[in-house]
Amino acid sequence: MKEQLSTIRAAALAAVEQAQSATQLDELRVQYLGKKGALTAVLKQMGRLSPEERPVIGQLANDVRASLEAALDTASQKLAAEAMEERLRAEAVDVTIPGRKVTVGRRHPMYIALDELKDIFIGMGFTVIDGPEVELAALNFDRLNAEEGHPSRDWSDTFYFDRDSRVMLRSQTSPMQIRAMDTMPLPIRMIAPGRVYRKDEVDATHSPMFHQVEGMVIDKGVTMADLKGTLNTVAQRMYGADTKTRFRPHHFPFTEPSCELDVQCHKCGGAGCATCKGEGWIELLGAGMIHPHVLEMSGIDPEVYSGWAFGFGLERTAMRRFKIDDLRLIFENDVRFLEQF
């Protein structure tokens, strides 16, 4: 039995010396010192020894166990130290190497223009509201006085979801006028930015998906003069005190009288160019006094209250604000263009 213990000691110490990982050390611990290990198997034979031999063999077995445990602990500490040394080498930081440049994101020019518009209107006492892009035709057309047969309701102009033309991608933010009149207490001063969709061909000033900023005021004694004064003030705060505007008569079914507001082309200064299609002016918004019938359909007495509404083209607002000559640049996500702002 002494020879067995000596053989176990020698073999185990040699194996521990050759171990390359903590996993191998754990396997050796189980192999030699576990419940079914080699040393335990020898100790189970102690019953066959004479009373005189048992203390001697027992002491020898304890010495073997102690030497193996000490060797395992030493090897474990050595491997841990080597692993830490390797980790420190792998994770070492060379403080002489220049740091990596952190790229800072920028706001999109269109949303810069939107934030500026919001600040202007909030300063005038307007509330900013939001609404769905998938809209009911009843709100997008019927409640805005555009009855069946109106050209804007044609399938060639509008994106519908159903054959009955009841659900659609909104073609304007004007349904937010109706939603505001149905839910907000009078008087109302609100703007509603959002995406809209029309079957427009893409060119320098058009896109099938674009953004509008709807606005509306309803109160007692509201006039067209209030509308013109407000929009001129917005244009001057947005583009500068020397901004030139013009109001042109127009027709919208939900306003009477109606108008369009143009700003002088930022590219040519009114001389005429490709951006303004030779006109010298760029249409910025449509506006007008809210039609009495639209007020009545929302339960508002047109004999007591009057109001006006408008709809900005946000992309065109940004184009004028930053002197961008092609609307497509706003949607192409070319970093060389966007990082200028």
PDB file of N, CA, C and O in Angstrom, residues 166-238:
ATOM      1  N   ARG A 166     -62.456  54.800 -48.780  1.00  0.00           N
ATOM      2  CA  ARG A 166     -62.807  55.333 -47.459  1.00  0.00           C
ATOM      3  C   ARG A 166     -61.602  55.544 -46.558  1.00  0.00           C
ATOM      4  O   ARG A 166     -61.627  56.380 -45.667  1.00  0.00           O
ATOM      5  N   VAL A 167     -60.545  54.740 -46.772  1.00  0.00           N
ATOM      6  CA  VAL A 167     -59.341  54.831 -45.953  1.00  0.00           C
ATOM      7  C   VAL A 167     -58.166  55.133 -46.870  1.00  0.00           C
ATOM      8  O   VAL A 167     -58.026  54.533 -47.939  1.00  0.00           O
ATOM      9  N   MET A 168     -57.298  56.033 -46.457  1.00  0.00           N
ATOM     10  CA  MET A 168     -56.263  56.532 -47.361  1.00  0.00           C
ATOM     11  C   MET A 168     -55.045  57.013 -46.580  1.00  0.00           C
ATOM     12  O   MET A 168     -55.093  57.178 -45.363  1.00  0.00           O
ATOM     13  N   LEU A 169     -53.946  57.183 -47.289  1.00  0.00           N
ATOM     14  CA  LEU A 169     -52.835  57.958 -46.748  1.00  0.00           C
ATOM     15  C   LEU A 169     -53.210  59.426 -46.913  1.00  0.00           C
ATOM     16  O   LEU A 169     -53.543  59.856 -48.021  1.00  0.00           O
ATOM     17  N   ARG A 170     -53.197  60.164 -45.841  1.00  0.00           N
ATOM     18  CA  ARG A 170     -53.692  61.539 -45.930  1.00  0.00           C
ATOM     19  C   ARG A 170     -52.912  62.332 -46.980  1.00  0.00           C
ATOM     20  O   ARG A 170     -51.696  62.229 -47.087  1.00  0.00           O
ATOM     21  N   SER A 171     -53.624  63.107 -47.767  1.00  0.00           N
ATOM     22  CA  SER A 171     -53.003  63.898 -48.817  1.00  0.00           C
ATOM     23  C   SER A 171     -52.676  65.304 -48.346  1.00  0.00           C
ATOM     24  O   SER A 171     -52.093  66.092 -49.095  1.00  0.00           O
ATOM     25  N   GLN A 172     -53.039  65.610 -47.111  1.00  0.00           N
ATOM     26  CA  GLN A 172     -52.781  66.923 -46.534  1.00  0.00           C
ATOM     27  C   GLN A 172     -52.906  66.802 -45.020  1.00  0.00           C
ATOM     28  O   GLN A 172     -53.455  65.825 -44.509  1.00  0.00           O
ATOM     29  N   THR A 173     -52.373  67.761 -44.310  1.00  0.00           N
ATOM     30  CA  THR A 173     -52.554  67.761 -42.856  1.00  0.00           C
ATOM     31  C   THR A 173     -53.854  68.456 -42.456  1.00  0.00           C
ATOM     32  O   THR A 173     -54.170  68.551 -41.272  1.00  0.00           O
ATOM     33  N   SER A 174     -54.640  68.882 -43.433  1.00  0.00           N
ATOM     34  CA  SER A 174     -55.892  69.601 -43.144  1.00  0.00           C
ATOM     35  C   SER A 174     -56.898  68.809 -42.314  1.00  0.00           C
ATOM     36  O   SER A 174     -57.716  69.425 -41.609  1.00  0.00           O
ATOM     37  N   PRO A 175     -56.943  67.451 -42.372  1.00  0.00           N
ATOM     38  CA  PRO A 175     -57.866  66.752 -41.460  1.00  0.00           C
ATOM     39  C   PRO A 175     -57.637  67.091 -39.991  1.00  0.00           C
ATOM     40  O   PRO A 175     -58.543  66.941 -39.174  1.00  0.00           O
ATOM     41  N   MET A 176     -56.436  67.560 -39.662  1.00  0.00           N
ATOM     42  CA  MET A 176     -56.180  67.942 -38.276  1.00  0.00           C
ATOM     43  C   MET A 176     -57.001  69.169 -37.876  1.00  0.00           C
ATOM     44  O   MET A 176     -57.266  69.383 -36.695  1.00  0.00           O
ATOM     45  N   GLN A 177     -57.438  69.973 -38.872  1.00  0.00           N
ATOM     46  CA  GLN A 177     -58.370  71.056 -38.563  1.00  0.00           C
ATOM     47  C   GLN A 177     -59.658  70.477 -37.976  1.00  0.00           C
ATOM     48  O   GLN A 177     -60.174  70.960 -36.952  1.00  0.00           O
ATOM     49  N   ILE A 178     -60.170  69.449 -38.652  1.00  0.00           N
ATOM     50  CA  ILE A 178     -61.431  68.845 -38.213  1.00  0.00           C
ATOM     51  C   ILE A 178     -61.265  68.185 -36.850  1.00  0.00           C
ATOM     52  O   ILE A 178     -62.113  68.330 -35.957  1.00  0.00           O
ATOM     53  N   ARG A 179     -60.169  67.435 -36.695  1.00  0.00           N
ATOM     54  CA  ARG A 179     -59.929  66.782 -35.407  1.00  0.00           C
ATOM     55  C   ARG A 179     -59.805  67.812 -34.286  1.00  0.00           C
ATOM     56  O   ARG A 179     -60.273  67.588 -33.161  1.00  0.00           O
ATOM     57  N   ALA A 180     -59.173  68.944 -34.580  1.00  0.00           N
ATOM     58  CA  ALA A 180     -59.043  69.994 -33.565  1.00  0.00           C
ATOM     59  C   ALA A 180     -60.400  70.611 -33.238  1.00  0.00           C
ATOM     60  O   ALA A 180     -60.738  70.817 -32.065  1.00  0.00           O
ATOM     61  N   MET A 181     -61.205  70.885 -34.272  1.00  0.00           N
ATOM     62  CA  MET A 181     -62.526  71.476 -34.020  1.00  0.00           C
ATOM     63  C   MET A 181     -63.433  70.520 -33.256  1.00  0.00           C
ATOM     64  O   MET A 181     -64.300  70.950 -32.493  1.00  0.00           O
ATOM     65  N   ASP A 182     -63.244  69.210 -33.466  1.00  0.00           N
ATOM     66  CA  ASP A 182     -64.090  68.223 -32.782  1.00  0.00           C
ATOM     67  C   ASP A 182     -63.679  67.988 -31.338  1.00  0.00           C
ATOM     68  O   ASP A 182     -64.486  67.504 -30.534  1.00  0.00           O
ATOM     69  N   THR A 183     -62.445  68.307 -30.995  1.00  0.00           N
ATOM     70  CA  THR A 183     -61.942  67.926 -29.659  1.00  0.00           C
ATOM     71  C   THR A 183     -61.443  69.084 -28.807  1.00  0.00           C
ATOM     72  O   THR A 183     -61.399  68.958 -27.584  1.00  0.00           O
ATOM     73  N   MET A 184     -61.071  70.205 -29.416  1.00  0.00           N
ATOM     74  CA  MET A 184     -60.481  71.297 -28.646  1.00  0.00           C
ATOM     75  C   MET A 184     -61.526  72.364 -28.332  1.00  0.00           C
ATOM     76  O   MET A 184     -62.388  72.670 -29.168  1.00  0.00           O
ATOM     77  N   PRO A 185     -61.465  72.955 -27.143  1.00  0.00           N
ATOM     78  CA  PRO A 185     -62.410  74.031 -26.812  1.00  0.00           C
ATOM     79  C   PRO A 185     -62.054  75.321 -27.558  1.00  0.00           C
ATOM     80  O   PRO A 185     -60.889  75.564 -27.893  1.00  0.00           O
ATOM     81  N   LEU A 186     -63.051  76.129 -27.842  1.00  0.00           N
ATOM     82  CA  LEU A 186     -62.828  77.424 -28.475  1.00  0.00           C
ATOM     83  C   LEU A 186     -62.357  78.438 -27.442  1.00  0.00           C
ATOM     84  O   LEU A 186     -62.733  78.365 -26.279  1.00  0.00           O
ATOM     85  N   PRO A 187     -61.539  79.418 -27.844  1.00  0.00           N
ATOM     86  CA  PRO A 187     -60.933  79.612 -29.167  1.00  0.00           C
ATOM     87  C   PRO A 187     -59.798  78.622 -29.408  1.00  0.00           C
ATOM     88  O   PRO A 187     -59.224  78.079 -28.472  1.00  0.00           O
ATOM     89  N   ILE A 188     -59.458  78.422 -30.689  1.00  0.00           N
ATOM     90  CA  ILE A 188     -58.428  77.442 -31.072  1.00  0.00           C
ATOM     91  C   ILE A 188     -57.285  78.156 -31.789  1.00  0.00           C
ATOM     92  O   ILE A 188     -57.513  78.970 -32.687  1.00  0.00           O
ATOM     93  N   ARG A 189     -56.081  77.842 -31.367  1.00  0.00           N
ATOM     94  CA  ARG A 189     -54.874  78.261 -32.085  1.00  0.00           C
ATOM     95  C   ARG A 189     -53.938  77.053 -32.094  1.00  0.00           C
ATOM     96  O   ARG A 189     -53.390  76.704 -31.059  1.00  0.00           O
ATOM     97  N   MET A 190     -53.785  76.418 -33.236  1.00  0.00           N
ATOM     98  CA  MET A 190     -53.015  75.176 -33.278  1.00  0.00           C
ATOM     99  C   MET A 190     -52.217  75.076 -34.570  1.00  0.00           C
ATOM    100  O   MET A 190     -52.582  75.658 -35.597  1.00  0.00           O
ATOM    101  N   ILE A 191     -51.108  74.310 -34.505  1.00  0.00           N
ATOM    102  CA  ILE A 191     -50.409  73.866 -35.706  1.00  0.00           C
ATOM    103  C   ILE A 191     -50.245  72.351 -35.597  1.00  0.00           C
ATOM    104  O   ILE A 191     -50.182  71.803 -34.494  1.00  0.00           O
ATOM    105  N   ALA A 192     -50.185  71.690 -36.752  1.00  0.00           N
ATOM    106  CA  ALA A 192     -50.091  70.224 -36.788  1.00  0.00           C
ATOM    107  C   ALA A 192     -49.105  69.815 -37.875  1.00  0.00           C
ATOM    108  O   ALA A 192     -49.480  69.717 -39.045  1.00  0.00           O
ATOM    109  N   PRO A 193     -47.833  69.560 -37.522  1.00  0.00           N
ATOM    110  CA  PRO A 193     -46.860  69.090 -38.520  1.00  0.00           C
ATOM    111  C   PRO A 193     -47.067  67.601 -38.797  1.00  0.00           C
ATOM    112  O   PRO A 193     -47.534  66.858 -37.945  1.00  0.00           O
ATOM    113  N   GLY A 194     -46.685  67.154 -39.999  1.00  0.00           N
ATOM    114  CA  GLY A 194     -46.762  65.722 -40.279  1.00  0.00           C
ATOM    115  C   GLY A 194     -46.513  65.393 -41.736  1.00  0.00           C
ATOM    116  O   GLY A 194     -46.486  66.270 -42.606  1.00  0.00           O
ATOM    117  N   ARG A 195     -46.354  64.079 -42.000  1.00  0.00           N
ATOM    118  CA  ARG A 195     -46.141  63.596 -43.362  1.00  0.00           C
ATOM    119  C   ARG A 195     -47.467  63.517 -44.115  1.00  0.00           C
ATOM    120  O   ARG A 195     -48.498  63.180 -43.525  1.00  0.00           O
ATOM    121  N   VAL A 196     -47.392  63.779 -45.409  1.00  0.00           N
ATOM    122  CA  VAL A 196     -48.553  63.626 -46.278  1.00  0.00           C
ATOM    123  C   VAL A 196     -48.103  62.947 -47.574  1.00  0.00           C
ATOM    124  O   VAL A 196     -46.905  62.897 -47.880  1.00  0.00           O
ATOM    125  N   TYR A 197     -49.092  62.427 -48.346  1.00  0.00           N
ATOM    126  CA  TYR A 197     -48.760  61.596 -49.499  1.00  0.00           C
ATOM    127  C   TYR A 197     -49.648  61.952 -50.689  1.00  0.00           C
ATOM    128  O   TYR A 197     -50.871  62.021 -50.556  1.00  0.00           O
ATOM    129  N   ARG A 198     -48.994  62.184 -51.830  1.00  0.00           N
ATOM    130  CA  ARG A 198     -49.713  62.438 -53.072  1.00  0.00           C
ATOM    131  C   ARG A 198     -48.947  61.781 -54.218  1.00  0.00           C
ATOM    132  O   ARG A 198     -47.738  61.604 -54.134  1.00  0.00           O
ATOM    133  N   LYS A 199     -49.668  61.476 -55.299  1.00  0.00           N
ATOM    134  CA  LYS A 199     -49.023  60.830 -56.435  1.00  0.00           C
ATOM    135  C   LYS A 199     -48.353  61.870 -57.336  1.00  0.00           C
ATOM    136  O   LYS A 199     -48.689  62.034 -58.511  1.00  0.00           O
ATOM    137  N   ASP A 200     -47.386  62.584 -56.755  1.00  0.00           N
ATOM    138  CA  ASP A 200     -46.619  63.580 -57.504  1.00  0.00           C
ATOM    139  C   ASP A 200     -45.366  62.947 -58.091  1.00  0.00           C
ATOM    140  O   ASP A 200     -44.755  62.070 -57.472  1.00  0.00           O
ATOM    141  N   GLU A 201     -44.987  63.408 -59.260  1.00  0.00           N
ATOM    142  CA  GLU A 201     -43.719  63.002 -59.838  1.00  0.00           C
ATOM    143  C   GLU A 201     -42.587  63.732 -59.132  1.00  0.00           C
ATOM    144  O   GLU A 201     -42.715  64.913 -58.790  1.00  0.00           O
ATOM    145  N   VAL A 202     -41.473  63.039 -58.933  1.00  0.00           N
ATOM    146  CA  VAL A 202     -40.343  63.646 -58.236  1.00  0.00           C
ATOM    147  C   VAL A 202     -39.647  64.644 -59.148  1.00  0.00           C
ATOM    148  O   VAL A 202     -39.301  64.329 -60.296  1.00  0.00           O
ATOM    149  N   ASP A 203     -39.468  65.869 -58.644  1.00  0.00           N
ATOM    150  CA  ASP A 203     -38.651  66.857 -59.341  1.00  0.00           C
ATOM    151  C   ASP A 203     -38.015  67.762 -58.303  1.00  0.00           C
ATOM    152  O   ASP A 203     -37.984  67.423 -57.110  1.00  0.00           O
ATOM    153  N   ALA A 204     -37.519  68.909 -58.713  1.00  0.00           N
ATOM    154  CA  ALA A 204     -36.774  69.779 -57.802  1.00  0.00           C
ATOM    155  C   ALA A 204     -37.634  70.335 -56.676  1.00  0.00           C
ATOM    156  O   ALA A 204     -37.105  70.747 -55.633  1.00  0.00           O
ATOM    157  N   THR A 205     -38.970  70.354 -56.844  1.00  0.00           N
ATOM    158  CA  THR A 205     -39.834  70.924 -55.809  1.00  0.00           C
ATOM    159  C   THR A 205     -41.007  70.012 -55.441  1.00  0.00           C
ATOM    160  O   THR A 205     -41.914  70.448 -54.732  1.00  0.00           O
ATOM    161  N   HIS A 206     -41.034  68.748 -55.924  1.00  0.00           N
ATOM    162  CA  HIS A 206     -42.143  67.841 -55.631  1.00  0.00           C
ATOM    163  C   HIS A 206     -41.638  66.466 -55.210  1.00  0.00           C
ATOM    164  O   HIS A 206     -40.561  66.032 -55.624  1.00  0.00           O
ATOM    165  N   SER A 207     -42.463  65.781 -54.396  1.00  0.00           N
ATOM    166  CA  SER A 207     -42.164  64.423 -53.948  1.00  0.00           C
ATOM    167  C   SER A 207     -43.476  63.739 -53.601  1.00  0.00           C
ATOM    168  O   SER A 207     -44.422  64.401 -53.131  1.00  0.00           O
ATOM    169  N   PRO A 208     -43.622  62.426 -53.837  1.00  0.00           N
ATOM    170  CA  PRO A 208     -44.858  61.732 -53.466  1.00  0.00           C
ATOM    171  C   PRO A 208     -45.068  61.637 -51.954  1.00  0.00           C
ATOM    172  O   PRO A 208     -46.164  61.383 -51.492  1.00  0.00           O
ATOM    173  N   MET A 209     -44.014  61.802 -51.195  1.00  0.00           N
ATOM    174  CA  MET A 209     -44.120  61.905 -49.738  1.00  0.00           C
ATOM    175  C   MET A 209     -43.431  63.192 -49.316  1.00  0.00           C
ATOM    176  O   MET A 209     -42.299  63.444 -49.687  1.00  0.00           O
ATOM    177  N   PHE A 210     -44.142  64.016 -48.587  1.00  0.00           N
ATOM    178  CA  PHE A 210     -43.535  65.257 -48.121  1.00  0.00           C
ATOM    179  C   PHE A 210     -44.174  65.641 -46.786  1.00  0.00           C
ATOM    180  O   PHE A 210     -44.942  64.863 -46.210  1.00  0.00           O
ATOM    181  N   HIS A 211     -43.842  66.792 -46.281  1.00  0.00           N
ATOM    182  CA  HIS A 211     -44.310  67.202 -44.959  1.00  0.00           C
ATOM    183  C   HIS A 211     -45.036  68.538 -45.041  1.00  0.00           C
ATOM    184  O   HIS A 211     -44.651  69.416 -45.822  1.00  0.00           O
ATOM    185  N   GLN A 212     -46.062  68.659 -44.251  1.00  0.00           N
ATOM    186  CA  GLN A 212     -46.784  69.925 -44.135  1.00  0.00           C
ATOM    187  C   GLN A 212     -46.848  70.352 -42.668  1.00  0.00           C
ATOM    188  O   GLN A 212     -46.680  69.535 -41.760  1.00  0.00           O
ATOM    189  N   VAL A 213     -47.101  71.630 -42.480  1.00  0.00           N
ATOM    190  CA  VAL A 213     -47.398  72.153 -41.145  1.00  0.00           C
ATOM    191  C   VAL A 213     -48.736  72.865 -41.249  1.00  0.00           C
ATOM    192  O   VAL A 213     -48.838  73.952 -41.826  1.00  0.00           O
ATOM    193  N   GLU A 214     -49.766  72.194 -40.775  1.00  0.00           N
ATOM    194  CA  GLU A 214     -51.109  72.764 -40.799  1.00  0.00           C
ATOM    195  C   GLU A 214     -51.252  73.760 -39.658  1.00  0.00           C
ATOM    196  O   GLU A 214     -50.716  73.572 -38.566  1.00  0.00           O
ATOM    197  N   GLY A 215     -51.998  74.825 -39.895  1.00  0.00           N
ATOM    198  CA  GLY A 215     -52.257  75.793 -38.837  1.00  0.00           C
ATOM    199  C   GLY A 215     -53.682  76.299 -38.910  1.00  0.00           C
ATOM    200  O   GLY A 215     -54.285  76.356 -39.997  1.00  0.00           O
ATOM    201  N   MET A 216     -54.239  76.654 -37.758  1.00  0.00           N
ATOM    202  CA  MET A 216     -55.624  77.131 -37.742  1.00  0.00           C
ATOM    203  C   MET A 216     -55.856  78.027 -36.532  1.00  0.00           C
ATOM    204  O   MET A 216     -55.313  77.793 -35.446  1.00  0.00           O
ATOM    205  N   VAL A 217     -56.652  79.062 -36.760  1.00  0.00           N
ATOM    206  CA  VAL A 217     -57.110  79.940 -35.676  1.00  0.00           C
ATOM    207  C   VAL A 217     -58.620  80.076 -35.813  1.00  0.00           C
ATOM    208  O   VAL A 217     -59.129  80.355 -36.909  1.00  0.00           O
ATOM    209  N   ILE A 218     -59.352  79.865 -34.744  1.00  0.00           N
ATOM    210  CA  ILE A 218     -60.798  80.113 -34.693  1.00  0.00           C
ATOM    211  C   ILE A 218     -61.088  80.932 -33.450  1.00  0.00           C
ATOM    212  O   ILE A 218     -60.713  80.550 -32.333  1.00  0.00           O
ATOM    213  N   ASP A 219     -61.736  82.069 -33.660  1.00  0.00           N
ATOM    214  CA  ASP A 219     -62.054  82.946 -32.539  1.00  0.00           C
ATOM    215  C   ASP A 219     -63.126  83.931 -33.012  1.00  0.00           C
ATOM    216  O   ASP A 219     -63.503  83.943 -34.185  1.00  0.00           O
ATOM    217  N   LYS A 220     -63.573  84.764 -32.141  1.00  0.00           N
ATOM    218  CA  LYS A 220     -64.532  85.805 -32.512  1.00  0.00           C
ATOM    219  C   LYS A 220     -63.781  86.975 -33.148  1.00  0.00           C
ATOM    220  O   LYS A 220     -62.750  87.401 -32.650  1.00  0.00           O
ATOM    221  N   GLY A 221     -64.299  87.457 -34.274  1.00  0.00           N
ATOM    222  CA  GLY A 221     -63.713  88.634 -34.903  1.00  0.00           C
ATOM    223  C   GLY A 221     -62.442  88.396 -35.685  1.00  0.00           C
ATOM    224  O   GLY A 221     -61.714  89.347 -35.975  1.00  0.00           O
ATOM    225  N   VAL A 222     -62.147  87.154 -36.047  1.00  0.00           N
ATOM    226  CA  VAL A 222     -60.932  86.856 -36.819  1.00  0.00           C
ATOM    227  C   VAL A 222     -61.150  87.247 -38.281  1.00  0.00           C
ATOM    228  O   VAL A 222     -62.198  86.949 -38.861  1.00  0.00           O
ATOM    229  N   THR A 223     -60.153  87.907 -38.903  1.00  0.00           N
ATOM    230  CA  THR A 223     -60.291  88.396 -40.273  1.00  0.00           C
ATOM    231  C   THR A 223     -59.114  87.964 -41.140  1.00  0.00           C
ATOM    232  O   THR A 223     -58.112  87.449 -40.647  1.00  0.00           O
ATOM    233  N   MET A 224     -59.249  88.241 -42.437  1.00  0.00           N
ATOM    234  CA  MET A 224     -58.184  87.959 -43.399  1.00  0.00           C
ATOM    235  C   MET A 224     -56.942  88.788 -43.085  1.00  0.00           C
ATOM    236  O   MET A 224     -55.813  88.362 -43.331  1.00  0.00           O
ATOM    237  N   ALA A 225     -57.134  89.963 -42.538  1.00  0.00           N
ATOM    238  CA  ALA A 225     -55.994  90.811 -42.167  1.00  0.00           C
ATOM    239  C   ALA A 225     -55.141  90.128 -41.102  1.00  0.00           C
ATOM    240  O   ALA A 225     -53.900  90.225 -41.119  1.00  0.00           O
ATOM    241  N   ASP A 226     -55.786  89.431 -40.154  1.00  0.00           N
ATOM    242  CA  ASP A 226     -55.040  88.687 -39.129  1.00  0.00           C
ATOM    243  C   ASP A 226     -54.203  87.579 -39.767  1.00  0.00           C
ATOM    244  O   ASP A 226     -53.057  87.346 -39.376  1.00  0.00           O
ATOM    245  N   LEU A 227     -54.797  86.904 -40.764  1.00  0.00           N
ATOM    246  CA  LEU A 227     -54.087  85.841 -41.464  1.00  0.00           C
ATOM    247  C   LEU A 227     -52.848  86.392 -42.165  1.00  0.00           C
ATOM    248  O   LEU A 227     -51.739  85.868 -42.002  1.00  0.00           O
ATOM    249  N   LYS A 228     -53.007  87.454 -42.942  1.00  0.00           N
ATOM    250  CA  LYS A 228     -51.887  88.015 -43.696  1.00  0.00           C
ATOM    251  C   LYS A 228     -50.813  88.550 -42.753  1.00  0.00           C
ATOM    252  O   LYS A 228     -49.609  88.344 -42.977  1.00  0.00           O
ATOM    253  N   GLY A 229     -51.236  89.205 -41.708  1.00  0.00           N
ATOM    254  CA  GLY A 229     -50.255  89.750 -40.760  1.00  0.00           C
ATOM    255  C   GLY A 229     -49.462  88.655 -40.075  1.00  0.00           C
ATOM    256  O   GLY A 229     -48.240  88.766 -39.919  1.00  0.00           O
ATOM    257  N   THR A 230     -50.153  87.563 -39.696  1.00  0.00           N
ATOM    258  CA  THR A 230     -49.468  86.458 -39.015  1.00  0.00           C
ATOM    259  C   THR A 230     -48.467  85.776 -39.944  1.00  0.00           C
ATOM    260  O   THR A 230     -47.313  85.536 -39.576  1.00  0.00           O
ATOM    261  N   LEU A 231     -48.901  85.476 -41.172  1.00  0.00           N
ATOM    262  CA  LEU A 231     -48.020  84.756 -42.093  1.00  0.00           C
ATOM    263  C   LEU A 231     -46.836  85.607 -42.542  1.00  0.00           C
ATOM    264  O   LEU A 231     -45.726  85.099 -42.716  1.00  0.00           O
ATOM    265  N   ASN A 232     -47.053  86.915 -42.735  1.00  0.00           N
ATOM    266  CA  ASN A 232     -45.920  87.788 -43.062  1.00  0.00           C
ATOM    267  C   ASN A 232     -44.915  87.831 -41.914  1.00  0.00           C
ATOM    268  O   ASN A 232     -43.704  87.810 -42.126  1.00  0.00           O
ATOM    269  N   THR A 233     -45.416  87.874 -40.695  1.00  0.00           N
ATOM    270  CA  THR A 233     -44.533  87.882 -39.522  1.00  0.00           C
ATOM    271  C   THR A 233     -43.730  86.594 -39.444  1.00  0.00           C
ATOM    272  O   THR A 233     -42.523  86.605 -39.177  1.00  0.00           O
ATOM    273  N   VAL A 234     -44.390  85.449 -39.695  1.00  0.00           N
ATOM    274  CA  VAL A 234     -43.696  84.167 -39.667  1.00  0.00           C
ATOM    275  C   VAL A 234     -42.596  84.131 -40.725  1.00  0.00           C
ATOM    276  O   VAL A 234     -41.466  83.708 -40.458  1.00  0.00           O
ATOM    277  N   ALA A 235     -42.911  84.584 -41.946  1.00  0.00           N
ATOM    278  CA  ALA A 235     -41.923  84.572 -43.024  1.00  0.00           C
ATOM    279  C   ALA A 235     -40.725  85.450 -42.690  1.00  0.00           C
ATOM    280  O   ALA A 235     -39.568  85.077 -42.928  1.00  0.00           O
ATOM    281  N   GLN A 236     -40.969  86.607 -42.095  1.00  0.00           N
ATOM    282  CA  GLN A 236     -39.873  87.507 -41.761  1.00  0.00           C
ATOM    283  C   GLN A 236     -39.025  86.967 -40.613  1.00  0.00           C
ATOM    284  O   GLN A 236     -37.798  87.109 -40.615  1.00  0.00           O
ATOM    285  N   ARG A 237     -39.658  86.327 -39.640  1.00  0.00           N
ATOM    286  CA  ARG A 237     -38.876  85.743 -38.540  1.00  0.00           C
ATOM    287  C   ARG A 237     -38.100  84.525 -39.005  1.00  0.00           C
ATOM    288  O   ARG A 237     -37.015  84.232 -38.494  1.00  0.00           O
ATOM    289  N   MET A 238     -38.640  83.841 -40.000  1.00  0.00           N
ATOM    290  CA  MET A 238     -37.987  82.636 -40.496  1.00  0.00           C
ATOM    291  C   MET A 238     -36.834  82.970 -41.432  1.00  0.00           C
ATOM    292  O   MET A 238     -35.753  82.378 -41.365  1.00  0.00           O
TER     293      MET A 238
END
